[in-house]
Amino acid sequence: MNKYGILGWPLERSYSPIIHTFLLKHASIEGNYELIKLNEINNKNIDHINNNYSGYNITIPYKEKILEVSEGAHLDVHVEKIGSVNTVKNKDGITSFHNTDYLGFLNFLEIINFNPEGRTIMTLGSGGSSKAIKYALNLMNAETTIVSRTNKVEAISYQDLNDRANEVDVLINTTPIGMPPYENETLDINIENFNNLELVMNIGYGSNNNFLSLFNDDIQKFDGLGMLICQAIESFNIWTSSALTVTSIYDEVLKELEEQHD
């Protein structure tokens, strides 16, 4: 039996089990996918997970931390360049780290037919997802400026963002603001100053996330569900050596999610 899961904290909500259960059935592969809730990770508990799971995804807050606590893992070229992991594969005693977030982002931009080249893009947050998105945009000859609450190299403050709001074409939120348990927290953004936005994306998803509702409906708005589906398909291919394409199965996965959350 193939055993897969998603590692994170607090993991109060995740659609990943639904997606991967569907993909396993679609590919006629026996297995299951479950939540792996840990309020901290260290060498010992990561070794235990690696010994008990064929593969797993990683979400907030461990996409970067995993690199510090899992010694001897093989890093693919994208992880080395991004500095963030969202997919782990265990096979024949070898643990390998991968990043499918950047691919999920690229594939979703293709689905919505959006070319980021030449746009002024700002990404809120400086964690693992933000790094993957920056990497993906660079592959498309586009650039993004990172916005952070803390002093970070190559990042600007929220005050700087507000001062430049009128220049921004695309705004991407990678922070957990709006998702459990951060529903009541806000970002220091003057929404009314963003007068030229074409697109707003939020990698969070679900009814509890109200970030997108802050913006006018004449702006293209997308939550993170599409990117989640796209990166999940790529993770599934890594674990199972399948060759599923996003274009061939995206609509089926989305329909499955909609039917289970009517």
C-alpha atoms as an extended CHARMM CRD file, in Angstrom:
* protein
*
       262  EXT
         1         1  MET       CA              0.0000000000        0.0000000000        0.0000000000  PROA      1               0.0000000000
         2         2  ASN       CA              1.3540000000        3.4070000000       -1.0070000000  PROA      2               0.0000000000
         3         3  LYS       CA              1.0800000000        5.9080000000        1.8240000000  PROA      3               0.0000000000
         4         4  TYR       CA              1.1310000000        9.6500000000        1.1400000000  PROA      4               0.0000000000
         5         5  GLY       CA              0.2680000000       12.7710000000        3.0870000000  PROA      5               0.0000000000
         6         6  ILE       CA              0.7500000000       16.4620000000        3.7190000000  PROA      6               0.0000000000
         7         7  LEU       CA              2.9440000000       17.7940000000        6.5120000000  PROA      7               0.0000000000
         8         8  GLY       CA              2.1730000000       21.1030000000        8.1860000000  PROA      8               0.0000000000
         9         9  TRP       CA              0.7290000000       22.9720000000       11.1420000000  PROA      9               0.0000000000
        10        10  PRO       CA             -1.9840000000       23.6490000000       12.1240000000  PROA      10              0.0000000000
        11        11  LEU       CA             -3.5090000000       22.0140000000        9.0200000000  PROA      11              0.0000000000
        12        12  GLU       CA             -7.0710000000       22.8200000000        9.9930000000  PROA      12              0.0000000000
        13        13  ARG       CA             -8.1720000000       22.6000000000        6.3800000000  PROA      13              0.0000000000
        14        14  SER       CA             -6.6500000000       20.9760000000        3.3120000000  PROA      14              0.0000000000
        15        15  TYR       CA             -8.1210000000       19.8740000000        0.0050000000  PROA      15              0.0000000000
        16        16  SER       CA             -5.0240000000       17.8200000000       -0.7880000000  PROA      16              0.0000000000
        17        17  PRO       CA             -6.4790000000       14.5160000000        0.5150000000  PROA      17              0.0000000000
        18        18  ILE       CA             -9.4590000000       14.8860000000       -1.8320000000  PROA      18              0.0000000000
        19        19  ILE       CA             -7.2390000000       15.6810000000       -4.8000000000  PROA      19              0.0000000000
        20        20  HSD       CA             -4.7840000000       12.8440000000       -4.2630000000  PROA      20              0.0000000000
        21        21  THR       CA             -7.4480000000       10.2650000000       -3.4230000000  PROA      21              0.0000000000
        22        22  PHE       CA             -9.0230000000       11.1320000000       -6.7630000000  PROA      22              0.0000000000
        23        23  LEU       CA             -5.6690000000       10.9100000000       -8.5960000000  PROA      23              0.0000000000
        24        24  LEU       CA             -4.8790000000        7.5240000000       -7.0360000000  PROA      24              0.0000000000
        25        25  LYS       CA             -8.2470000000        6.1790000000       -8.1540000000  PROA      25              0.0000000000
        26        26  HSD       CA             -7.8650000000        7.7170000000      -11.6050000000  PROA      26              0.0000000000
        27        27  ALA       CA             -4.4740000000        6.0350000000      -12.0590000000  PROA      27              0.0000000000
        28        28  SER       CA             -5.6920000000        2.7260000000      -10.5710000000  PROA      28              0.0000000000
        29        29  ILE       CA             -3.0700000000        2.8740000000       -7.8170000000  PROA      29              0.0000000000
        30        30  GLU       CA             -3.8570000000        1.5340000000       -4.3560000000  PROA      30              0.0000000000
        31        31  GLY       CA             -2.9170000000        3.9250000000       -1.5880000000  PROA      31              0.0000000000
        32        32  ASN       CA             -4.0710000000        6.6170000000        0.7690000000  PROA      32              0.0000000000
        33        33  TYR       CA             -3.3000000000       10.2360000000        1.5700000000  PROA      33              0.0000000000
        34        34  GLU       CA             -3.6320000000       11.8010000000        4.9990000000  PROA      34              0.0000000000
        35        35  LEU       CA             -2.8540000000       14.8440000000        7.1020000000  PROA      35              0.0000000000
        36        36  ILE       CA              0.4450000000       14.7970000000        9.0000000000  PROA      36              0.0000000000
        37        37  LYS       CA              0.0100000000       17.3740000000       11.7610000000  PROA      37              0.0000000000
        38        38  LEU       CA              3.1720000000       18.3180000000       13.6640000000  PROA      38              0.0000000000
        39        39  ASN       CA              3.6150000000       21.4840000000       15.6990000000  PROA      39              0.0000000000
        40        40  GLU       CA              7.3690000000       21.1860000000       15.2250000000  PROA      40              0.0000000000
        41        41  ILE       CA              9.7600000000       19.1670000000       13.0960000000  PROA      41              0.0000000000
        42        42  ASN       CA             13.1650000000       17.7620000000       13.9430000000  PROA      42              0.0000000000
        43        43  ASN       CA             15.5570000000       15.0750000000       12.7170000000  PROA      43              0.0000000000
        44        44  LYS       CA             13.8130000000       12.3530000000       14.7010000000  PROA      44              0.0000000000
        45        45  ASN       CA             10.2100000000       12.8920000000       13.6380000000  PROA      45              0.0000000000
        46        46  ILE       CA             11.1690000000       13.6060000000       10.0170000000  PROA      46              0.0000000000
        47        47  ASP       CA             13.1370000000       10.3610000000        9.8920000000  PROA      47              0.0000000000
        48        48  HSD       CA             10.0330000000        8.5810000000       11.2270000000  PROA      48              0.0000000000
        49        49  ILE       CA              7.8630000000       10.1380000000        8.5180000000  PROA      49              0.0000000000
        50        50  ASN       CA             10.3700000000        9.2720000000        5.7980000000  PROA      50              0.0000000000
        51        51  ASN       CA             10.3550000000        5.6720000000        6.9630000000  PROA      51              0.0000000000
        52        52  ASN       CA              6.5630000000        5.4390000000        6.9130000000  PROA      52              0.0000000000
        53        53  TYR       CA              5.4750000000        7.4280000000        3.8510000000  PROA      53              0.0000000000
        54        54  SER       CA              6.1870000000        6.8410000000        0.1820000000  PROA      54              0.0000000000
        55        55  GLY       CA              5.8770000000       10.5720000000       -0.3000000000  PROA      55              0.0000000000
        56        56  TYR       CA              4.3580000000       13.6790000000        1.1850000000  PROA      56              0.0000000000
        57        57  ASN       CA              3.6930000000       17.3170000000        0.5180000000  PROA      57              0.0000000000
        58        58  ILE       CA              4.8720000000       20.1160000000        2.7820000000  PROA      58              0.0000000000
        59        59  THR       CA              2.9290000000       23.2500000000        3.5880000000  PROA      59              0.0000000000
        60        60  ILE       CA              3.1540000000       26.1530000000        6.0370000000  PROA      60              0.0000000000
        61        61  PRO       CA              5.3640000000       26.5330000000        8.0320000000  PROA      61              0.0000000000
        62        62  TYR       CA              7.9030000000       23.8680000000        7.0070000000  PROA      62              0.0000000000
        63        63  LYS       CA              8.7720000000       24.4200000000        3.3390000000  PROA      63              0.0000000000
        64        64  GLU       CA             12.1380000000       25.9310000000        4.2510000000  PROA      64              0.0000000000
        65        65  LYS       CA             12.6160000000       24.3720000000        7.6810000000  PROA      65              0.0000000000
        66        66  ILE       CA             12.6280000000       20.8440000000        6.2150000000  PROA      66              0.0000000000
        67        67  LEU       CA             15.9740000000       21.6050000000        4.5840000000  PROA      67              0.0000000000
        68        68  GLU       CA             17.5250000000       22.0790000000        8.0290000000  PROA      68              0.0000000000
        69        69  VAL       CA             16.2560000000       18.9110000000        9.6980000000  PROA      69              0.0000000000
        70        70  SER       CA             16.4970000000       16.1920000000        7.0710000000  PROA      70              0.0000000000
        71        71  GLU       CA             20.1210000000       15.2990000000        6.5180000000  PROA      71              0.0000000000
        72        72  GLY       CA             21.2570000000       13.3890000000        3.4700000000  PROA      72              0.0000000000
        73        73  ALA       CA             18.2280000000       14.0940000000        1.2820000000  PROA      73              0.0000000000
        74        74  HSD       CA             18.7930000000       14.5250000000       -2.4390000000  PROA      74              0.0000000000
        75        75  LEU       CA             17.8270000000       18.0210000000       -3.6270000000  PROA      75              0.0000000000
        76        76  ASP       CA             16.6170000000       18.4730000000       -7.1620000000  PROA      76              0.0000000000
        77        77  VAL       CA             17.9260000000       21.4510000000       -9.1250000000  PROA      77              0.0000000000
        78        78  HSD       CA             14.8020000000       23.5300000000       -8.5250000000  PROA      78              0.0000000000
        79        79  VAL       CA             14.9450000000       23.1000000000       -4.7520000000  PROA      79              0.0000000000
        80        80  GLU       CA             18.5760000000       24.1750000000       -4.8410000000  PROA      80              0.0000000000
        81        81  LYS       CA             17.6810000000       27.3390000000       -6.7340000000  PROA      81              0.0000000000
        82        82  ILE       CA             14.4670000000       28.1560000000       -4.8450000000  PROA      82              0.0000000000
        83        83  GLY       CA             15.4690000000       27.1520000000       -1.3150000000  PROA      83              0.0000000000
        84        84  SER       CA             12.0650000000       25.6670000000       -0.5980000000  PROA      84              0.0000000000
        85        85  VAL       CA             10.5170000000       22.1730000000       -0.6380000000  PROA      85              0.0000000000
        86        86  ASN       CA              6.8870000000       21.1700000000       -1.0650000000  PROA      86              0.0000000000
        87        87  THR       CA              7.2420000000       17.5470000000       -2.2270000000  PROA      87              0.0000000000
        88        88  VAL       CA              9.2170000000       14.6920000000       -0.6750000000  PROA      88              0.0000000000
        89        89  LYS       CA              9.6980000000       11.2670000000       -2.2460000000  PROA      89              0.0000000000
        90        90  ASN       CA             10.9590000000        8.1900000000       -0.4060000000  PROA      90              0.0000000000
        91        91  LYS       CA             11.9950000000        5.2080000000       -2.4790000000  PROA      91              0.0000000000
        92        92  ASP       CA             14.5130000000        2.4170000000       -1.9160000000  PROA      92              0.0000000000
        93        93  GLY       CA             15.8650000000        4.1390000000        1.1710000000  PROA      93              0.0000000000
        94        94  ILE       CA             16.5230000000        7.4010000000       -0.6580000000  PROA      94              0.0000000000
        95        95  THR       CA             14.7470000000       10.6340000000        0.2880000000  PROA      95              0.0000000000
        96        96  SER       CA             14.5260000000       13.2890000000       -2.4120000000  PROA      96              0.0000000000
        97        97  PHE       CA             13.2580000000       16.8590000000       -2.1550000000  PROA      97              0.0000000000
        98        98  HSD       CA             11.3240000000       18.5290000000       -4.9650000000  PROA      98              0.0000000000
        99        99  ASN       CA              9.4290000000       21.7370000000       -5.6070000000  PROA      99              0.0000000000
       100       100  THR       CA              6.2400000000       21.6030000000       -7.6500000000  PROA      100             0.0000000000
       101       101  ASP       CA              4.9060000000       24.9590000000       -6.4180000000  PROA      101             0.0000000000
       102       102  TYR       CA              6.7230000000       26.8120000000       -9.1720000000  PROA      102             0.0000000000
       103       103  LEU       CA              5.3240000000       24.3950000000      -11.7930000000  PROA      103             0.0000000000
       104       104  GLY       CA              1.8490000000       24.6900000000      -10.3150000000  PROA      104             0.0000000000
       105       105  PHE       CA              2.0480000000       28.4680000000      -10.6010000000  PROA      105             0.0000000000
       106       106  LEU       CA              3.2980000000       28.3320000000      -14.2020000000  PROA      106             0.0000000000
       107       107  ASN       CA              0.6030000000       25.8440000000      -15.2010000000  PROA      107             0.0000000000
       108       108  PHE       CA             -2.1240000000       27.9110000000      -13.5860000000  PROA      108             0.0000000000
       109       109  LEU       CA             -1.0260000000       31.0600000000      -15.4160000000  PROA      109             0.0000000000
       110       110  GLU       CA             -1.3570000000       29.0330000000      -18.6120000000  PROA      110             0.0000000000
       111       111  ILE       CA             -4.8460000000       27.8930000000      -17.6260000000  PROA      111             0.0000000000
       112       112  ILE       CA             -6.0260000000       31.4710000000      -17.0460000000  PROA      112             0.0000000000
       113       113  ASN       CA             -4.1020000000       32.6440000000      -20.1400000000  PROA      113             0.0000000000
       114       114  PHE       CA             -2.1490000000       35.3480000000      -18.3260000000  PROA      114             0.0000000000
       115       115  ASN       CA              1.2810000000       36.5200000000      -19.4640000000  PROA      115             0.0000000000
       116       116  PRO       CA              3.1430000000       38.2430000000      -16.6080000000  PROA      116             0.0000000000
       117       117  GLU       CA              5.9490000000       39.6140000000      -18.7630000000  PROA      117             0.0000000000
       118       118  GLY       CA              6.2060000000       43.3900000000      -18.5710000000  PROA      118             0.0000000000
       119       119  ARG       CA              3.8510000000       43.6990000000      -15.6000000000  PROA      119             0.0000000000
       120       120  THR       CA              4.7510000000       45.3140000000      -12.2770000000  PROA      120             0.0000000000
       121       121  ILE       CA              4.2160000000       42.4630000000       -9.8220000000  PROA      121             0.0000000000
       122       122  MET       CA              4.3150000000       42.5430000000       -6.0220000000  PROA      122             0.0000000000
       123       123  THR       CA              4.3200000000       39.3910000000       -3.8850000000  PROA      123             0.0000000000
       124       124  LEU       CA              3.2240000000       39.6290000000       -0.2500000000  PROA      124             0.0000000000
       125       125  GLY       CA              5.2680000000       37.3820000000        2.0240000000  PROA      125             0.0000000000
       126       126  SER       CA              8.7990000000       36.0260000000        1.8080000000  PROA      126             0.0000000000
       127       127  GLY       CA              8.3610000000       32.3300000000        2.6630000000  PROA      127             0.0000000000
       128       128  GLY       CA              8.6670000000       29.1740000000        0.6020000000  PROA      128             0.0000000000
       129       129  SER       CA              5.6820000000       29.7870000000       -1.6690000000  PROA      129             0.0000000000
       130       130  SER       CA              6.8410000000       33.3220000000       -2.3750000000  PROA      130             0.0000000000
       131       131  LYS       CA             10.2780000000       32.0450000000       -3.3690000000  PROA      131             0.0000000000
       132       132  ALA       CA              8.7550000000       29.4660000000       -5.7300000000  PROA      132             0.0000000000
       133       133  ILE       CA              6.5580000000       32.0820000000       -7.3960000000  PROA      133             0.0000000000
       134       134  LYS       CA              9.4880000000       34.4570000000       -7.8360000000  PROA      134             0.0000000000
       135       135  TYR       CA             11.4580000000       31.6240000000       -9.4420000000  PROA      135             0.0000000000
       136       136  ALA       CA              8.5560000000       30.7610000000      -11.7610000000  PROA      136             0.0000000000
       137       137  LEU       CA              8.1400000000       34.3650000000      -12.8660000000  PROA      137             0.0000000000
       138       138  ASN       CA             11.8420000000       34.6290000000      -13.6340000000  PROA      138             0.0000000000
       139       139  LEU       CA             11.4760000000       31.6130000000      -15.9160000000  PROA      139             0.0000000000
       140       140  MET       CA              8.8150000000       33.5980000000      -17.7950000000  PROA      140             0.0000000000
       141       141  ASN       CA             11.0330000000       36.6580000000      -18.1510000000  PROA      141             0.0000000000
       142       142  ALA       CA              9.0170000000       38.4740000000      -15.5090000000  PROA      142             0.0000000000
       143       143  GLU       CA             10.0340000000       39.8450000000      -12.1390000000  PROA      143             0.0000000000
       144       144  THR       CA              8.3450000000       40.3790000000       -8.8190000000  PROA      144             0.0000000000
       145       145  THR       CA              9.1790000000       42.5020000000       -5.8030000000  PROA      145             0.0000000000
       146       146  ILE       CA              8.8310000000       40.7720000000       -2.4360000000  PROA      146             0.0000000000
       147       147  VAL       CA              6.9790000000       42.6400000000        0.3090000000  PROA      147             0.0000000000
       148       148  SER       CA              7.7940000000       41.6330000000        3.8840000000  PROA      148             0.0000000000
       149       149  ARG       CA              6.8870000000       42.7310000000        7.4130000000  PROA      149             0.0000000000
       150       150  THR       CA             10.4370000000       41.9750000000        8.5210000000  PROA      150             0.0000000000
       151       151  ASN       CA             13.7020000000       43.2960000000        7.1760000000  PROA      151             0.0000000000
       152       152  LYS       CA             14.6640000000       40.9720000000        4.3530000000  PROA      152             0.0000000000
       153       153  VAL       CA             17.3220000000       41.2380000000        1.6910000000  PROA      153             0.0000000000
       154       154  GLU       CA             15.7510000000       42.1420000000       -1.6810000000  PROA      154             0.0000000000
       155       155  ALA       CA             12.3870000000       42.9180000000       -0.0520000000  PROA      155             0.0000000000
       156       156  ILE       CA             10.4510000000       46.1240000000        0.5030000000  PROA      156             0.0000000000
       157       157  SER       CA              8.2190000000       47.1250000000        3.4040000000  PROA      157             0.0000000000
       158       158  TYR       CA              4.4410000000       47.4410000000        3.3400000000  PROA      158             0.0000000000
       159       159  GLN       CA              4.8590000000       51.2050000000        3.5810000000  PROA      159             0.0000000000
       160       160  ASP       CA              6.9680000000       51.1030000000        0.4160000000  PROA      160             0.0000000000
       161       161  LEU       CA              4.2500000000       49.0280000000       -1.2380000000  PROA      161             0.0000000000
       162       162  ASN       CA              1.5630000000       51.5490000000       -0.3080000000  PROA      162             0.0000000000
       163       163  ASP       CA              3.7110000000       54.3450000000       -1.6920000000  PROA      163             0.0000000000
       164       164  ARG       CA              4.0330000000       52.4830000000       -5.0140000000  PROA      164             0.0000000000
       165       165  ALA       CA              0.4790000000       51.0950000000       -5.1000000000  PROA      165             0.0000000000
       166       166  ASN       CA             -0.4890000000       52.9960000000       -8.2280000000  PROA      166             0.0000000000
       167       167  GLU       CA              2.2950000000       51.2640000000      -10.1900000000  PROA      167             0.0000000000
       168       168  VAL       CA              1.1810000000       47.7170000000       -9.3640000000  PROA      168             0.0000000000
       169       169  ASP       CA             -0.4040000000       45.5620000000      -12.0850000000  PROA      169             0.0000000000
       170       170  VAL       CA             -0.3870000000       42.2240000000      -10.2420000000  PROA      170             0.0000000000
       171       171  LEU       CA             -0.6430000000       41.5350000000       -6.5030000000  PROA      171             0.0000000000
       172       172  ILE       CA              0.0300000000       38.0450000000       -5.1440000000  PROA      172             0.0000000000
       173       173  ASN       CA             -0.6020000000       37.1490000000       -1.5030000000  PROA      173             0.0000000000
       174       174  THR       CA              1.4490000000       34.2310000000       -0.1750000000  PROA      174             0.0000000000
       175       175  THR       CA              0.9620000000       35.0130000000        3.5150000000  PROA      175             0.0000000000
       176       176  PRO       CA             -1.4310000000       32.9210000000        5.6530000000  PROA      176             0.0000000000
       177       177  ILE       CA             -3.4770000000       36.0180000000        6.5380000000  PROA      177             0.0000000000
       178       178  GLY       CA             -7.1840000000       35.1910000000        6.2940000000  PROA      178             0.0000000000
       179       179  MET       CA             -6.7240000000       31.4330000000        6.7070000000  PROA      179             0.0000000000
       180       180  PRO       CA             -7.1360000000       29.5410000000        9.9890000000  PROA      180             0.0000000000
       181       181  PRO       CA             -5.9470000000       30.5150000000       12.5280000000  PROA      181             0.0000000000
       182       182  TYR       CA             -5.2560000000       33.9860000000       11.0750000000  PROA      182             0.0000000000
       183       183  GLU       CA             -8.8020000000       34.9000000000       10.0070000000  PROA      183             0.0000000000
       184       184  ASN       CA             -8.8930000000       38.0730000000       12.0800000000  PROA      184             0.0000000000
       185       185  GLU       CA             -5.4560000000       39.4010000000       11.1460000000  PROA      185             0.0000000000
       186       186  THR       CA             -4.9410000000       41.9890000000        8.4110000000  PROA      186             0.0000000000
       187       187  LEU       CA             -2.1520000000       43.2460000000        6.1860000000  PROA      187             0.0000000000
       188       188  ASP       CA             -0.9950000000       46.8520000000        6.1980000000  PROA      188             0.0000000000
       189       189  ILE       CA             -2.3580000000       47.6300000000        2.7420000000  PROA      189             0.0000000000
       190       190  ASN       CA             -4.2910000000       50.6900000000        1.6060000000  PROA      190             0.0000000000
       191       191  ILE       CA             -6.5750000000       48.9300000000       -0.8550000000  PROA      191             0.0000000000
       192       192  GLU       CA             -8.0020000000       52.1530000000       -2.2620000000  PROA      192             0.0000000000
       193       193  ASN       CA             -4.5490000000       53.1720000000       -3.5510000000  PROA      193             0.0000000000
       194       194  PHE       CA             -4.2940000000       50.2270000000       -5.9680000000  PROA      194             0.0000000000
       195       195  ASN       CA             -5.9670000000       51.8880000000       -8.9430000000  PROA      195             0.0000000000
       196       196  ASN       CA             -4.3350000000       50.0020000000      -11.8180000000  PROA      196             0.0000000000
       197       197  LEU       CA             -4.5370000000       46.3610000000      -10.7600000000  PROA      197             0.0000000000
       198       198  GLU       CA             -5.1730000000       43.8070000000      -13.4990000000  PROA      198             0.0000000000
       199       199  LEU       CA             -4.8800000000       40.6620000000      -11.4110000000  PROA      199             0.0000000000
       200       200  VAL       CA             -4.9750000000       39.6670000000       -7.7310000000  PROA      200             0.0000000000
       201       201  MET       CA             -3.9860000000       36.1640000000       -6.6340000000  PROA      201             0.0000000000
       202       202  ASN       CA             -4.1450000000       34.5950000000       -3.2160000000  PROA      202             0.0000000000
       203       203  ILE       CA             -2.5250000000       31.2160000000       -2.6260000000  PROA      203             0.0000000000
       204       204  GLY       CA             -4.9400000000       30.5700000000        0.2260000000  PROA      204             0.0000000000
       205       205  TYR       CA             -8.2720000000       29.0040000000       -0.6750000000  PROA      205             0.0000000000
       206       206  GLY       CA            -11.6620000000       28.2180000000        0.8020000000  PROA      206             0.0000000000
       207       207  SER       CA            -14.5860000000       30.1890000000        2.1510000000  PROA      207             0.0000000000
       208       208  ASN       CA            -12.7520000000       31.4280000000        5.2380000000  PROA      208             0.0000000000
       209       209  ASN       CA            -10.2970000000       33.4570000000        3.2140000000  PROA      209             0.0000000000
       210       210  ASN       CA            -11.5420000000       37.0080000000        2.6540000000  PROA      210             0.0000000000
       211       211  PHE       CA             -8.4450000000       38.6200000000        1.1210000000  PROA      211             0.0000000000
       212       212  LEU       CA             -9.8490000000       38.6730000000       -2.4120000000  PROA      212             0.0000000000
       213       213  SER       CA            -13.1330000000       40.2250000000       -1.2640000000  PROA      213             0.0000000000
       214       214  LEU       CA            -11.2400000000       43.4130000000       -0.4200000000  PROA      214             0.0000000000
       215       215  PHE       CA            -10.7900000000       44.1760000000       -4.1310000000  PROA      215             0.0000000000
       216       216  ASN       CA            -13.2750000000       45.3480000000       -6.7490000000  PROA      216             0.0000000000
       217       217  ASP       CA            -14.9370000000       42.7380000000       -8.9290000000  PROA      217             0.0000000000
       218       218  ASP       CA            -13.7030000000       44.3900000000      -12.1290000000  PROA      218             0.0000000000
       219       219  ILE       CA            -10.2310000000       43.0450000000      -11.2860000000  PROA      219             0.0000000000
       220       220  GLN       CA             -9.3460000000       39.4440000000      -12.1980000000  PROA      220             0.0000000000
       221       221  LYS       CA             -9.2610000000       37.5520000000       -8.8920000000  PROA      221             0.0000000000
       222       222  PHE       CA             -8.1220000000       33.9950000000       -8.2210000000  PROA      222             0.0000000000
       223       223  ASP       CA             -7.6160000000       32.0380000000       -5.0410000000  PROA      223             0.0000000000
       224       224  GLY       CA             -5.0140000000       29.3040000000       -4.6480000000  PROA      224             0.0000000000
       225       225  LEU       CA             -7.2060000000       26.3450000000       -5.5510000000  PROA      225             0.0000000000
       226       226  GLY       CA             -6.0770000000       26.2630000000       -9.1690000000  PROA      226             0.0000000000
       227       227  MET       CA             -2.4050000000       26.3990000000       -8.2460000000  PROA      227             0.0000000000
       228       228  LEU       CA             -3.0130000000       23.7150000000       -5.6060000000  PROA      228             0.0000000000
       229       229  ILE       CA             -4.4780000000       21.3560000000       -8.2050000000  PROA      229             0.0000000000
       230       230  CYS       CA             -1.6560000000       22.0110000000      -10.6590000000  PROA      230             0.0000000000
       231       231  GLN       CA              1.1430000000       21.4160000000       -8.1660000000  PROA      231             0.0000000000
       232       232  ALA       CA             -0.6360000000       18.3240000000       -6.7930000000  PROA      232             0.0000000000
       233       233  ILE       CA             -0.6860000000       16.6920000000      -10.2160000000  PROA      233             0.0000000000
       234       234  GLU       CA              3.0570000000       17.3010000000      -10.5700000000  PROA      234             0.0000000000
       235       235  SER       CA              3.7090000000       15.8790000000       -7.0650000000  PROA      235             0.0000000000
       236       236  PHE       CA              1.6350000000       12.8090000000       -7.9040000000  PROA      236             0.0000000000
       237       237  ASN       CA              3.7080000000       12.2280000000      -11.0430000000  PROA      237             0.0000000000
       238       238  ILE       CA              6.9270000000       12.3790000000       -9.0110000000  PROA      238             0.0000000000
       239       239  TRP       CA              5.6940000000        9.8380000000       -6.4500000000  PROA      239             0.0000000000
       240       240  THR       CA              4.1150000000        7.3760000000       -8.8400000000  PROA      240             0.0000000000
       241       241  SER       CA              6.1430000000        7.8660000000      -12.0470000000  PROA      241             0.0000000000
       242       242  SER       CA              2.8640000000        8.7230000000      -13.7570000000  PROA      242             0.0000000000
       243       243  ALA       CA              2.6590000000       11.1100000000      -16.7010000000  PROA      243             0.0000000000
       244       244  LEU       CA             -0.5730000000       12.9470000000      -16.0120000000  PROA      244             0.0000000000
       245       245  THR       CA             -0.8270000000       16.3420000000      -17.6640000000  PROA      245             0.0000000000
       246       246  VAL       CA             -2.5330000000       19.3020000000      -16.0780000000  PROA      246             0.0000000000
       247       247  THR       CA             -4.4830000000       20.0790000000      -19.2310000000  PROA      247             0.0000000000
       248       248  SER       CA             -5.8730000000       16.5490000000      -19.4310000000  PROA      248             0.0000000000
       249       249  ILE       CA             -7.1350000000       16.1850000000      -15.8620000000  PROA      249             0.0000000000
       250       250  TYR       CA             -7.4570000000       19.6580000000      -14.3010000000  PROA      250             0.0000000000
       251       251  ASP       CA            -11.1900000000       19.9980000000      -15.0130000000  PROA      251             0.0000000000
       252       252  GLU       CA            -11.9190000000       16.5440000000      -13.5810000000  PROA      252             0.0000000000
       253       253  VAL       CA            -10.0870000000       17.3190000000      -10.3410000000  PROA      253             0.0000000000
       254       254  LEU       CA            -11.8330000000       20.6760000000      -10.0200000000  PROA      254             0.0000000000
       255       255  LYS       CA            -15.2200000000       19.0100000000      -10.5540000000  PROA      255             0.0000000000
       256       256  GLU       CA            -14.4100000000       16.4600000000       -7.8340000000  PROA      256             0.0000000000
       257       257  LEU       CA            -13.6000000000       19.2400000000       -5.3810000000  PROA      257             0.0000000000
       258       258  GLU       CA            -16.7650000000       21.1510000000       -6.2520000000  PROA      258             0.0000000000
       259       259  GLU       CA            -18.9350000000       18.0460000000       -5.8100000000  PROA      259             0.0000000000
       260       260  GLN       CA            -17.4450000000       17.3140000000       -2.3880000000  PROA      260             0.0000000000
       261       261  HSD       CA            -17.9330000000       20.8810000000       -1.1990000000  PROA      261             0.0000000000
       262       262  ASP       CA            -21.3880000000       21.7090000000       -2.5480000000  PROA      262             0.0000000000
